[in-house]
Amino acid sequence: MIERIDTSARASKIVKHNGVAYLSGQVAEGDTIQEQTRVCLEKIDALLEQAGSSREQMLRATIWLADMSDFAGLNEVWNDWVPEGFAPARACGEAKLAREILKVEIIVDAAYE
C-alpha cells in the first residue's frame, strides 16, 4: 500500500511505501548557506516525525547546491545535525534551483516503523 501525506495537485510532502518514507525536497530562504541549511533540516525533522521516522532511520540524502562554493558551509551545519553513527548514504551536486534566492535543496529517504 502507498500512503501519501499532505498531497496537493503537484506533489506530496511524504510518500510511504514498503517501510520507506520518501520526503519531498526542502528549501528555505535566508542570507547564508548555513541559515538555509538549518531551516531545511528543521523542516526535515518535522517531516520525519510526521512519517513516524527519525534522523537515526535516514537511508539516503540528496543535496543540491546552487553553487558548490557553499559545500563547506553546508557541511558545517549538516555534520552537527546528523547523529553520530547514523549518517545516511549521501550525494551532493550543483544544480540550478527553482528560485534565484535558494542556495540548497535537501531530499531525504528514511525507514519508518
PDB file of N, CA and C in Angstrom:
ATOM      1  N   MET A   1       0.836  -1.183   0.000  1.00  0.00           N
ATOM      2  CA  MET A   1       0.000   0.000   0.000  1.00  0.00           C
ATOM      3  C   MET A   1       0.881   1.247   0.000  1.00  0.00           C
ATOM      4  N   ILE A   2       0.482   2.224  -0.742  1.00  0.00           N
ATOM      5  CA  ILE A   2       1.180   3.507  -0.795  1.00  0.00           C
ATOM      6  C   ILE A   2       0.349   4.521  -0.025  1.00  0.00           C
ATOM      7  N   GLU A   3       1.002   5.240   0.890  1.00  0.00           N
ATOM      8  CA  GLU A   3       0.339   6.292   1.668  1.00  0.00           C
ATOM      9  C   GLU A   3       0.958   7.631   1.292  1.00  0.00           C
ATOM     10  N   ARG A   4       0.119   8.584   0.934  1.00  0.00           N
ATOM     11  CA  ARG A   4       0.572   9.934   0.573  1.00  0.00           C
ATOM     12  C   ARG A   4       0.084  10.897   1.645  1.00  0.00           C
ATOM     13  N   ILE A   5       0.993  11.755   2.111  1.00  0.00           N
ATOM     14  CA  ILE A   5       0.681  12.690   3.191  1.00  0.00           C
ATOM     15  C   ILE A   5       0.872  14.113   2.686  1.00  0.00           C
ATOM     16  N   ASP A   6      -0.081  14.987   3.028  1.00  0.00           N
ATOM     17  CA  ASP A   6      -0.062  16.389   2.589  1.00  0.00           C
ATOM     18  C   ASP A   6       0.111  16.483   1.076  1.00  0.00           C
ATOM     19  N   THR A   7      -0.861  15.918   0.371  1.00  0.00           N
ATOM     20  CA  THR A   7      -0.814  15.862  -1.087  1.00  0.00           C
ATOM     21  C   THR A   7      -1.557  17.040  -1.692  1.00  0.00           C
ATOM     22  N   SER A   8      -0.916  17.661  -2.666  1.00  0.00           N
ATOM     23  CA  SER A   8      -1.550  18.723  -3.445  1.00  0.00           C
ATOM     24  C   SER A   8      -1.686  18.223  -4.881  1.00  0.00           C
ATOM     25  N   ALA A   9      -2.114  19.071  -5.767  1.00  0.00           N
ATOM     26  CA  ALA A   9      -2.231  18.680  -7.171  1.00  0.00           C
ATOM     27  C   ALA A   9      -0.862  18.360  -7.772  1.00  0.00           C
ATOM     28  N   ARG A  10       0.184  18.959  -7.210  1.00  0.00           N
ATOM     29  CA  ARG A  10       1.527  18.812  -7.786  1.00  0.00           C
ATOM     30  C   ARG A  10       2.387  17.772  -7.112  1.00  0.00           C
ATOM     31  N   ALA A  11       2.308  17.656  -5.776  1.00  0.00           N
ATOM     32  CA  ALA A  11       3.253  16.788  -5.060  1.00  0.00           C
ATOM     33  C   ALA A  11       2.720  16.434  -3.681  1.00  0.00           C
ATOM     34  N   SER A  12       3.320  15.405  -3.102  1.00  0.00           N
ATOM     35  CA  SER A  12       3.058  15.039  -1.708  1.00  0.00           C
ATOM     36  C   SER A  12       4.296  15.395  -0.895  1.00  0.00           C
ATOM     37  N   LYS A  13       4.097  15.834   0.339  1.00  0.00           N
ATOM     38  CA  LYS A  13       5.245  16.128   1.198  1.00  0.00           C
ATOM     39  C   LYS A  13       5.945  14.849   1.628  1.00  0.00           C
ATOM     40  N   ILE A  14       5.169  13.774   1.788  1.00  0.00           N
ATOM     41  CA  ILE A  14       5.711  12.475   2.181  1.00  0.00           C
ATOM     42  C   ILE A  14       4.960  11.399   1.404  1.00  0.00           C
ATOM     43  N   VAL A  15       5.699  10.419   0.910  1.00  0.00           N
ATOM     44  CA  VAL A  15       5.098   9.214   0.340  1.00  0.00           C
ATOM     45  C   VAL A  15       5.725   8.031   1.062  1.00  0.00           C
ATOM     46  N   LYS A  16       4.870   7.166   1.625  1.00  0.00           N
ATOM     47  CA  LYS A  16       5.343   5.999   2.370  1.00  0.00           C
ATOM     48  C   LYS A  16       4.987   4.729   1.613  1.00  0.00           C
ATOM     49  N   HIS A  17       5.983   3.826   1.523  1.00  0.00           N
ATOM     50  CA  HIS A  17       5.758   2.560   0.818  1.00  0.00           C
ATOM     51  C   HIS A  17       6.804   1.540   1.256  1.00  0.00           C
ATOM     52  N   ASN A  18       6.356   0.351   1.608  1.00  0.00           N
ATOM     53  CA  ASN A  18       7.257  -0.751   1.965  1.00  0.00           C
ATOM     54  C   ASN A  18       8.315  -0.368   2.996  1.00  0.00           C
ATOM     55  N   GLY A  19       7.927   0.378   4.015  1.00  0.00           N
ATOM     56  CA  GLY A  19       8.849   0.711   5.097  1.00  0.00           C
ATOM     57  C   GLY A  19       9.784   1.869   4.831  1.00  0.00           C
ATOM     58  N   VAL A  20       9.591   2.560   3.694  1.00  0.00           N
ATOM     59  CA  VAL A  20      10.427   3.720   3.374  1.00  0.00           C
ATOM     60  C   VAL A  20       9.539   4.949   3.215  1.00  0.00           C
ATOM     61  N   ALA A  21       9.961   6.034   3.861  1.00  0.00           N
ATOM     62  CA  ALA A  21       9.300   7.334   3.717  1.00  0.00           C
ATOM     63  C   ALA A  21      10.155   8.194   2.792  1.00  0.00           C
ATOM     64  N   TYR A  22       9.563   8.633   1.709  1.00  0.00           N
ATOM     65  CA  TYR A  22      10.237   9.495   0.737  1.00  0.00           C
ATOM     66  C   TYR A  22       9.765  10.924   1.007  1.00  0.00           C
ATOM     67  N   LEU A  23      10.683  11.796   1.386  1.00  0.00           N
ATOM     68  CA  LEU A  23      10.319  13.179   1.694  1.00  0.00           C
ATOM     69  C   LEU A  23      10.535  14.053   0.474  1.00  0.00           C
ATOM     70  N   SER A  24       9.660  15.033   0.293  1.00  0.00           N
ATOM     71  CA  SER A  24       9.857  15.982  -0.800  1.00  0.00           C
ATOM     72  C   SER A  24      11.072  16.853  -0.493  1.00  0.00           C
ATOM     73  N   GLY A  25      11.637  17.434  -1.524  1.00  0.00           N
ATOM     74  CA  GLY A  25      12.796  18.306  -1.353  1.00  0.00           C
ATOM     75  C   GLY A  25      12.435  19.524  -0.514  1.00  0.00           C
ATOM     76  N   GLN A  26      13.339  19.879   0.393  1.00  0.00           N
ATOM     77  CA  GLN A  26      13.108  21.009   1.290  1.00  0.00           C
ATOM     78  C   GLN A  26      14.057  22.145   0.954  1.00  0.00           C
ATOM     79  N   VAL A  27      13.497  23.344   0.883  1.00  0.00           N
ATOM     80  CA  VAL A  27      14.258  24.563   0.627  1.00  0.00           C
ATOM     81  C   VAL A  27      13.882  25.590   1.680  1.00  0.00           C
ATOM     82  N   ALA A  28      14.692  26.635   1.778  1.00  0.00           N
ATOM     83  CA  ALA A  28      14.411  27.707   2.729  1.00  0.00           C
ATOM     84  C   ALA A  28      15.106  28.976   2.260  1.00  0.00           C
ATOM     85  N   GLU A  29      14.549  30.094   2.643  1.00  0.00           N
ATOM     86  CA  GLU A  29      15.199  31.359   2.355  1.00  0.00           C
ATOM     87  C   GLU A  29      16.084  31.731   3.531  1.00  0.00           C
ATOM     88  N   GLY A  30      17.058  32.564   3.265  1.00  0.00           N
ATOM     89  CA  GLY A  30      17.987  33.026   4.284  1.00  0.00           C
ATOM     90  C   GLY A  30      19.186  33.638   3.599  1.00  0.00           C
ATOM     91  N   ASP A  31      19.956  34.394   4.355  1.00  0.00           N
ATOM     92  CA  ASP A  31      21.078  35.124   3.771  1.00  0.00           C
ATOM     93  C   ASP A  31      22.306  34.241   3.524  1.00  0.00           C
ATOM     94  N   THR A  32      22.470  33.187   4.312  1.00  0.00           N
ATOM     95  CA  THR A  32      23.676  32.359   4.198  1.00  0.00           C
ATOM     96  C   THR A  32      23.307  30.906   3.944  1.00  0.00           C
ATOM     97  N   ILE A  33      24.275  30.162   3.459  1.00  0.00           N
ATOM     98  CA  ILE A  33      24.057  28.727   3.263  1.00  0.00           C
ATOM     99  C   ILE A  33      23.769  28.051   4.595  1.00  0.00           C
ATOM    100  N   GLN A  34      24.432  28.489   5.653  1.00  0.00           N
ATOM    101  CA  GLN A  34      24.203  27.886   6.968  1.00  0.00           C
ATOM    102  C   GLN A  34      22.764  28.110   7.425  1.00  0.00           C
ATOM    103  N   GLU A  35      22.267  29.315   7.258  1.00  0.00           N
ATOM    104  CA  GLU A  35      20.886  29.625   7.669  1.00  0.00           C
ATOM    105  C   GLU A  35      19.887  28.806   6.857  1.00  0.00           C
ATOM    106  N   GLN A  36      20.058  28.767   5.551  1.00  0.00           N
ATOM    107  CA  GLN A  36      19.136  27.996   4.713  1.00  0.00           C
ATOM    108  C   GLN A  36      19.205  26.510   5.054  1.00  0.00           C
ATOM    109  N   THR A  37      20.405  26.004   5.282  1.00  0.00           N
ATOM    110  CA  THR A  37      20.554  24.584   5.627  1.00  0.00           C
ATOM    111  C   THR A  37      19.866  24.269   6.944  1.00  0.00           C
ATOM    112  N   ARG A  38      20.056  25.113   7.971  1.00  0.00           N
ATOM    113  CA  ARG A  38      19.415  24.895   9.277  1.00  0.00           C
ATOM    114  C   ARG A  38      17.900  24.794   9.137  1.00  0.00           C
ATOM    115  N   VAL A  39      17.306  25.717   8.395  1.00  0.00           N
ATOM    116  CA  VAL A  39      15.848  25.721   8.229  1.00  0.00           C
ATOM    117  C   VAL A  39      15.394  24.490   7.439  1.00  0.00           C
ATOM    118  N   CYS A  40      16.123  24.116   6.385  1.00  0.00           N
ATOM    119  CA  CYS A  40      15.783  22.902   5.635  1.00  0.00           C
ATOM    120  C   CYS A  40      15.788  21.697   6.564  1.00  0.00           C
ATOM    121  N   LEU A  41      16.804  21.582   7.412  1.00  0.00           N
ATOM    122  CA  LEU A  41      16.914  20.438   8.306  1.00  0.00           C
ATOM    123  C   LEU A  41      15.836  20.452   9.385  1.00  0.00           C
ATOM    124  N   GLU A  42      15.422  21.629   9.839  1.00  0.00           N
ATOM    125  CA  GLU A  42      14.289  21.718  10.770  1.00  0.00           C
ATOM    126  C   GLU A  42      13.020  21.191  10.097  1.00  0.00           C
ATOM    127  N   LYS A  43      12.816  21.542   8.841  1.00  0.00           N
ATOM    128  CA  LYS A  43      11.651  21.050   8.092  1.00  0.00           C
ATOM    129  C   LYS A  43      11.725  19.534   7.925  1.00  0.00           C
ATOM    130  N   ILE A  44      12.908  19.018   7.661  1.00  0.00           N
ATOM    131  CA  ILE A  44      13.090  17.576   7.513  1.00  0.00           C
ATOM    132  C   ILE A  44      12.802  16.871   8.831  1.00  0.00           C
ATOM    133  N   ASP A  45      13.269  17.437   9.940  1.00  0.00           N
ATOM    134  CA  ASP A  45      12.950  16.860  11.253  1.00  0.00           C
ATOM    135  C   ASP A  45      11.444  16.723  11.436  1.00  0.00           C
ATOM    136  N   ALA A  46      10.701  17.769  11.093  1.00  0.00           N
ATOM    137  CA  ALA A  46       9.241  17.747  11.251  1.00  0.00           C
ATOM    138  C   ALA A  46       8.609  16.690  10.340  1.00  0.00           C
ATOM    139  N   LEU A  47       9.084  16.583   9.105  1.00  0.00           N
ATOM    140  CA  LEU A  47       8.536  15.582   8.185  1.00  0.00           C
ATOM    141  C   LEU A  47       8.884  14.168   8.636  1.00  0.00           C
ATOM    142  N   LEU A  48      10.103  13.960   9.111  1.00  0.00           N
ATOM    143  CA  LEU A  48      10.478  12.638   9.616  1.00  0.00           C
ATOM    144  C   LEU A  48       9.559  12.224  10.760  1.00  0.00           C
ATOM    145  N   GLU A  49       9.301  13.153  11.675  1.00  0.00           N
ATOM    146  CA  GLU A  49       8.398  12.858  12.804  1.00  0.00           C
ATOM    147  C   GLU A  49       7.005  12.529  12.292  1.00  0.00           C
ATOM    148  N   GLN A  50       6.514  13.321  11.347  1.00  0.00           N
ATOM    149  CA  GLN A  50       5.181  13.091  10.782  1.00  0.00           C
ATOM    150  C   GLN A  50       5.102  11.720  10.094  1.00  0.00           C
ATOM    151  N   ALA A  51       6.215  11.278   9.528  1.00  0.00           N
ATOM    152  CA  ALA A  51       6.250   9.990   8.827  1.00  0.00           C
ATOM    153  C   ALA A  51       6.468   8.816   9.775  1.00  0.00           C
ATOM    154  N   GLY A  52       6.678   9.101  11.070  1.00  0.00           N
ATOM    155  CA  GLY A  52       6.955   8.033  12.023  1.00  0.00           C
ATOM    156  C   GLY A  52       8.397   7.558  11.942  1.00  0.00           C
ATOM    157  N   SER A  53       9.285   8.460  11.563  1.00  0.00           N
ATOM    158  CA  SER A  53      10.688   8.128  11.384  1.00  0.00           C
ATOM    159  C   SER A  53      11.547   9.085  12.208  1.00  0.00           C
ATOM    160  N   SER A  54      12.854   9.066  11.949  1.00  0.00           N
ATOM    161  CA  SER A  54      13.781   9.922  12.697  1.00  0.00           C
ATOM    162  C   SER A  54      15.096  10.042  11.935  1.00  0.00           C
ATOM    163  N   ARG A  55      15.958  10.915  12.421  1.00  0.00           N
ATOM    164  CA  ARG A  55      17.283  11.071  11.820  1.00  0.00           C
ATOM    165  C   ARG A  55      18.053   9.751  11.831  1.00  0.00           C
ATOM    166  N   GLU A  56      17.865   8.969  12.877  1.00  0.00           N
ATOM    167  CA  GLU A  56      18.583   7.705  13.009  1.00  0.00           C
ATOM    168  C   GLU A  56      18.127   6.667  11.982  1.00  0.00           C
ATOM    169  N   GLN A  57      17.003   6.920  11.317  1.00  0.00           N
ATOM    170  CA  GLN A  57      16.466   5.975  10.339  1.00  0.00           C
ATOM    171  C   GLN A  57      16.646   6.454   8.900  1.00  0.00           C
ATOM    172  N   MET A  58      17.394   7.544   8.710  1.00  0.00           N
ATOM    173  CA  MET A  58      17.632   8.039   7.356  1.00  0.00           C
ATOM    174  C   MET A  58      18.419   7.009   6.551  1.00  0.00           C
ATOM    175  N   LEU A  59      18.010   6.827   5.317  1.00  0.00           N
ATOM    176  CA  LEU A  59      18.681   5.909   4.406  1.00  0.00           C
ATOM    177  C   LEU A  59      19.555   6.651   3.408  1.00  0.00           C
ATOM    178  N   ARG A  60      19.006   7.721   2.859  1.00  0.00           N
ATOM    179  CA  ARG A  60      19.706   8.442   1.791  1.00  0.00           C
ATOM    180  C   ARG A  60      19.355   9.921   1.847  1.00  0.00           C
ATOM    181  N   ALA A  61      20.332  10.758   1.526  1.00  0.00           N
ATOM    182  CA  ALA A  61      20.117  12.195   1.382  1.00  0.00           C
ATOM    183  C   ALA A  61      20.708  12.637   0.049  1.00  0.00           C
ATOM    184  N   THR A  62      19.924  13.406  -0.681  1.00  0.00           N
ATOM    185  CA  THR A  62      20.393  14.012  -1.922  1.00  0.00           C
ATOM    186  C   THR A  62      20.354  15.517  -1.709  1.00  0.00           C
ATOM    187  N   ILE A  63      21.477  16.163  -1.926  1.00  0.00           N
ATOM    188  CA  ILE A  63      21.595  17.595  -1.661  1.00  0.00           C
ATOM    189  C   ILE A  63      22.001  18.293  -2.946  1.00  0.00           C
ATOM    190  N   TRP A  64      21.243  19.329  -3.284  1.00  0.00           N
ATOM    191  CA  TRP A  64      21.558  20.166  -4.435  1.00  0.00           C
ATOM    192  C   TRP A  64      21.971  21.536  -3.941  1.00  0.00           C
ATOM    193  N   LEU A  65      23.128  21.997  -4.383  1.00  0.00           N
ATOM    194  CA  LEU A  65      23.607  23.347  -4.081  1.00  0.00           C
ATOM    195  C   LEU A  65      23.557  24.188  -5.346  1.00  0.00           C
ATOM    196  N   ALA A  66      23.151  25.442  -5.209  1.00  0.00           N
ATOM    197  CA  ALA A  66      23.164  26.351  -6.351  1.00  0.00           C
ATOM    198  C   ALA A  66      24.602  26.673  -6.750  1.00  0.00           C
ATOM    199  N   ASP A  67      25.505  26.594  -5.776  1.00  0.00           N
ATOM    200  CA  ASP A  67      26.912  26.893  -6.023  1.00  0.00           C
ATOM    201  C   ASP A  67      27.766  26.003  -5.127  1.00  0.00           C
ATOM    202  N   MET A  68      28.626  25.190  -5.710  1.00  0.00           N
ATOM    203  CA  MET A  68      29.441  24.260  -4.926  1.00  0.00           C
ATOM    204  C   MET A  68      30.412  24.971  -3.990  1.00  0.00           C
ATOM    205  N   SER A  69      30.596  26.268  -4.152  1.00  0.00           N
ATOM    206  CA  SER A  69      31.442  27.006  -3.207  1.00  0.00           C
ATOM    207  C   SER A  69      30.801  27.050  -1.821  1.00  0.00           C
ATOM    208  N   ASP A  70      29.514  26.692  -1.723  1.00  0.00           N
ATOM    209  CA  ASP A  70      28.817  26.641  -0.428  1.00  0.00           C
ATOM    210  C   ASP A  70      28.949  25.281   0.260  1.00  0.00           C
ATOM    211  N   PHE A  71      29.704  24.360  -0.314  1.00  0.00           N
ATOM    212  CA  PHE A  71      29.828  22.997   0.211  1.00  0.00           C
ATOM    213  C   PHE A  71      30.319  22.976   1.659  1.00  0.00           C
ATOM    214  N   ALA A  72      31.354  23.732   1.973  1.00  0.00           N
ATOM    215  CA  ALA A  72      31.898  23.741   3.344  1.00  0.00           C
ATOM    216  C   ALA A  72      30.874  24.289   4.339  1.00  0.00           C
ATOM    217  N   GLY A  73      30.165  25.350   3.968  1.00  0.00           N
ATOM    218  CA  GLY A  73      29.152  25.928   4.852  1.00  0.00           C
ATOM    219  C   GLY A  73      27.990  24.982   5.099  1.00  0.00           C
ATOM    220  N   LEU A  74      27.563  24.276   4.068  1.00  0.00           N
ATOM    221  CA  LEU A  74      26.535  23.251   4.204  1.00  0.00           C
ATOM    222  C   LEU A  74      26.995  22.195   5.200  1.00  0.00           C
ATOM    223  N   ASN A  75      28.224  21.708   5.035  1.00  0.00           N
ATOM    224  CA  ASN A  75      28.735  20.632   5.884  1.00  0.00           C
ATOM    225  C   ASN A  75      28.895  21.056   7.342  1.00  0.00           C
ATOM    226  N   GLU A  76      29.166  22.330   7.598  1.00  0.00           N
ATOM    227  CA  GLU A  76      29.232  22.827   8.987  1.00  0.00           C
ATOM    228  C   GLU A  76      27.941  22.491   9.727  1.00  0.00           C
ATOM    229  N   VAL A  77      26.821  22.768   9.096  1.00  0.00           N
ATOM    230  CA  VAL A  77      25.516  22.559   9.720  1.00  0.00           C
ATOM    231  C   VAL A  77      25.137  21.075   9.653  1.00  0.00           C
ATOM    232  N   TRP A  78      25.327  20.458   8.510  1.00  0.00           N
ATOM    233  CA  TRP A  78      24.971  19.056   8.307  1.00  0.00           C
ATOM    234  C   TRP A  78      25.667  18.161   9.324  1.00  0.00           C
ATOM    235  N   ASN A  79      26.974  18.346   9.493  1.00  0.00           N
ATOM    236  CA  ASN A  79      27.755  17.480  10.377  1.00  0.00           C
ATOM    237  C   ASN A  79      27.278  17.547  11.826  1.00  0.00           C
ATOM    238  N   ASP A  80      26.804  18.707  12.253  1.00  0.00           N
ATOM    239  CA  ASP A  80      26.265  18.850  13.616  1.00  0.00           C
ATOM    240  C   ASP A  80      24.880  18.220  13.743  1.00  0.00           C
ATOM    241  N   TRP A  81      24.156  18.140  12.648  1.00  0.00           N
ATOM    242  CA  TRP A  81      22.765  17.665  12.662  1.00  0.00           C
ATOM    243  C   TRP A  81      22.668  16.142  12.604  1.00  0.00           C
ATOM    244  N   VAL A  82      23.523  15.507  11.818  1.00  0.00           N
ATOM    245  CA  VAL A  82      23.440  14.056  11.643  1.00  0.00           C
ATOM    246  C   VAL A  82      23.939  13.354  12.903  1.00  0.00           C
ATOM    247  N   PRO A  83      23.133  12.446  13.475  1.00  0.00           N
ATOM    248  CA  PRO A  83      23.579  11.724  14.667  1.00  0.00           C
ATOM    249  C   PRO A  83      24.804  10.851  14.359  1.00  0.00           C
ATOM    250  N   GLU A  84      25.772  10.900  15.251  1.00  0.00           N
ATOM    251  CA  GLU A  84      26.985  10.118  15.053  1.00  0.00           C
ATOM    252  C   GLU A  84      26.645   8.638  14.911  1.00  0.00           C
ATOM    253  N   GLY A  85      27.205   8.024  13.887  1.00  0.00           N
ATOM    254  CA  GLY A  85      26.962   6.608  13.635  1.00  0.00           C
ATOM    255  C   GLY A  85      25.723   6.327  12.799  1.00  0.00           C
ATOM    256  N   PHE A  86      24.972   7.363  12.407  1.00  0.00           N
ATOM    257  CA  PHE A  86      23.722   7.172  11.660  1.00  0.00           C
ATOM    258  C   PHE A  86      23.697   7.971  10.354  1.00  0.00           C
ATOM    259  N   ALA A  87      24.855   8.278   9.810  1.00  0.00           N
ATOM    260  CA  ALA A  87      24.900   9.058   8.567  1.00  0.00           C
ATOM    261  C   ALA A  87      24.263   8.265   7.427  1.00  0.00           C
ATOM    262  N   PRO A  88      23.398   8.901   6.645  1.00  0.00           N
ATOM    263  CA  PRO A  88      22.794   8.217   5.502  1.00  0.00           C
ATOM    264  C   PRO A  88      23.775   8.171   4.331  1.00  0.00           C
ATOM    265  N   ALA A  89      23.479   7.348   3.342  1.00  0.00           N
ATOM    266  CA  ALA A  89      24.174   7.464   2.059  1.00  0.00           C
ATOM    267  C   ALA A  89      23.852   8.871   1.548  1.00  0.00           C
ATOM    268  N   ARG A  90      24.842   9.550   0.967  1.00  0.00           N
ATOM    269  CA  ARG A  90      24.619  10.946   0.619  1.00  0.00           C
ATOM    270  C   ARG A  90      25.276  11.294  -0.706  1.00  0.00           C
ATOM    271  N   ALA A  91      24.586  12.123  -1.470  1.00  0.00           N
ATOM    272  CA  ALA A  91      25.136  12.690  -2.694  1.00  0.00           C
ATOM    273  C   ALA A  91      24.912  14.193  -2.641  1.00  0.00           C
ATOM    274  N   CYS A  92      25.851  14.942  -3.174  1.00  0.00           N
ATOM    275  CA  CYS A  92      25.727  16.398  -3.204  1.00  0.00           C
ATOM    276  C   CYS A  92      26.245  16.884  -4.548  1.00  0.00           C
ATOM    277  N   GLY A  93      25.423  17.667  -5.222  1.00  0.00           N
ATOM    278  CA  GLY A  93      25.825  18.195  -6.524  1.00  0.00           C
ATOM    279  C   GLY A  93      25.347  19.615  -6.704  1.00  0.00           C
ATOM    280  N   GLU A  94      25.738  20.195  -7.798  1.00  0.00           N
ATOM    281  CA  GLU A  94      25.347  21.564  -8.117  1.00  0.00           C
ATOM    282  C   GLU A  94      24.216  21.537  -9.131  1.00  0.00           C
ATOM    283  N   ALA A  95      23.212  22.383  -8.910  1.00  0.00           N
ATOM    284  CA  ALA A  95      22.073  22.456  -9.826  1.00  0.00           C
ATOM    285  C   ALA A  95      21.459  23.854  -9.764  1.00  0.00           C
ATOM    286  N   LYS A  96      20.831  24.244 -10.841  1.00  0.00           N
ATOM    287  CA  LYS A  96      20.065  25.479 -10.838  1.00  0.00           C
ATOM    288  C   LYS A  96      18.770  25.194 -10.097  1.00  0.00           C
ATOM    289  N   LEU A  97      18.533  25.899  -8.999  1.00  0.00           N
ATOM    290  CA  LEU A  97      17.344  25.660  -8.180  1.00  0.00           C
ATOM    291  C   LEU A  97      16.168  26.503  -8.674  1.00  0.00           C
ATOM    292  N   ALA A  98      14.989  26.246  -8.141  1.00  0.00           N
ATOM    293  CA  ALA A  98      13.742  26.821  -8.652  1.00  0.00           C
ATOM    294  C   ALA A  98      13.677  28.349  -8.571  1.00  0.00           C
ATOM    295  N   ARG A  99      14.295  28.912  -7.542  1.00  0.00           N
ATOM    296  CA  ARG A  99      14.294  30.376  -7.396  1.00  0.00           C
ATOM    297  C   ARG A  99      15.719  30.845  -7.137  1.00  0.00           C
ATOM    298  N   GLU A 100      16.056  31.999  -7.629  1.00  0.00           N
ATOM    299  CA  GLU A 100      17.422  32.512  -7.535  1.00  0.00           C
ATOM    300  C   GLU A 100      17.911  32.685  -6.099  1.00  0.00           C
ATOM    301  N   ILE A 101      17.027  32.974  -5.174  1.00  0.00           N
ATOM    302  CA  ILE A 101      17.404  33.192  -3.778  1.00  0.00           C
ATOM    303  C   ILE A 101      17.831  31.892  -3.079  1.00  0.00           C
ATOM    304  N   LEU A 102      17.419  30.749  -3.608  1.00  0.00           N
ATOM    305  CA  LEU A 102      17.694  29.467  -2.964  1.00  0.00           C
ATOM    306  C   LEU A 102      19.136  29.029  -3.176  1.00  0.00           C
ATOM    307  N   LYS A 103      19.747  28.567  -2.094  1.00  0.00           N
ATOM    308  CA  LYS A 103      21.126  28.094  -2.128  1.00  0.00           C
ATOM    309  C   LYS A 103      21.224  26.578  -2.017  1.00  0.00           C
ATOM    310  N   VAL A 104      20.184  25.924  -1.432  1.00  0.00           N
ATOM    311  CA  VAL A 104      20.261  24.494  -1.163  1.00  0.00           C
ATOM    312  C   VAL A 104      18.866  23.869  -1.199  1.00  0.00           C
ATOM    313  N   GLU A 105      18.812  22.623  -1.654  1.00  0.00           N
ATOM    314  CA  GLU A 105      17.616  21.798  -1.549  1.00  0.00           C
ATOM    315  C   GLU A 105      18.069  20.432  -1.048  1.00  0.00           C
ATOM    316  N   ILE A 106      17.363  19.907  -0.038  1.00  0.00           N
ATOM    317  CA  ILE A 106      17.734  18.634   0.562  1.00  0.00           C
ATOM    318  C   ILE A 106      16.557  17.662   0.478  1.00  0.00           C
ATOM    319  N   ILE A 107      16.848  16.464   0.002  1.00  0.00           N
ATOM    320  CA  ILE A 107      15.846  15.405  -0.159  1.00  0.00           C
ATOM    321  C   ILE A 107      16.300  14.201   0.677  1.00  0.00           C
ATOM    322  N   VAL A 108      15.408  13.661   1.484  1.00  0.00           N
ATOM    323  CA  VAL A 108      15.754  12.549   2.375  1.00  0.00           C
ATOM    324  C   VAL A 108      14.768  11.402   2.183  1.00  0.00           C
ATOM    325  N   ASP A 109      15.291  10.189   2.190  1.00  0.00           N
ATOM    326  CA  ASP A 109      14.501   8.955   2.281  1.00  0.00           C
ATOM    327  C   ASP A 109      14.863   8.298   3.601  1.00  0.00           C
ATOM    328  N   ALA A 110      13.862   7.775   4.293  1.00  0.00           N
ATOM    329  CA  ALA A 110      14.122   7.177   5.606  1.00  0.00           C
ATOM    330  C   ALA A 110      13.213   5.980   5.843  1.00  0.00           C
ATOM    331  N   ALA A 111      13.727   5.032   6.610  1.00  0.00           N
ATOM    332  CA  ALA A 111      12.901   3.919   7.040  1.00  0.00           C
ATOM    333  C   ALA A 111      11.935   4.415   8.114  1.00  0.00           C
ATOM    334  N   TYR A 112      10.824   3.710   8.276  1.00  0.00           N
ATOM    335  CA  TYR A 112       9.889   4.021   9.360  1.00  0.00           C
ATOM    336  C   TYR A 112       9.364   2.720   9.932  1.00  0.00           C
ATOM    337  N   GLU A 113       8.876   2.807  11.147  1.00  0.00           N
ATOM    338  CA  GLU A 113       8.358   1.614  11.842  1.00  0.00           C
ATOM    339  C   GLU A 113       6.867   1.518  11.616  1.00  0.00           C
TER     340      GLU A 113
END
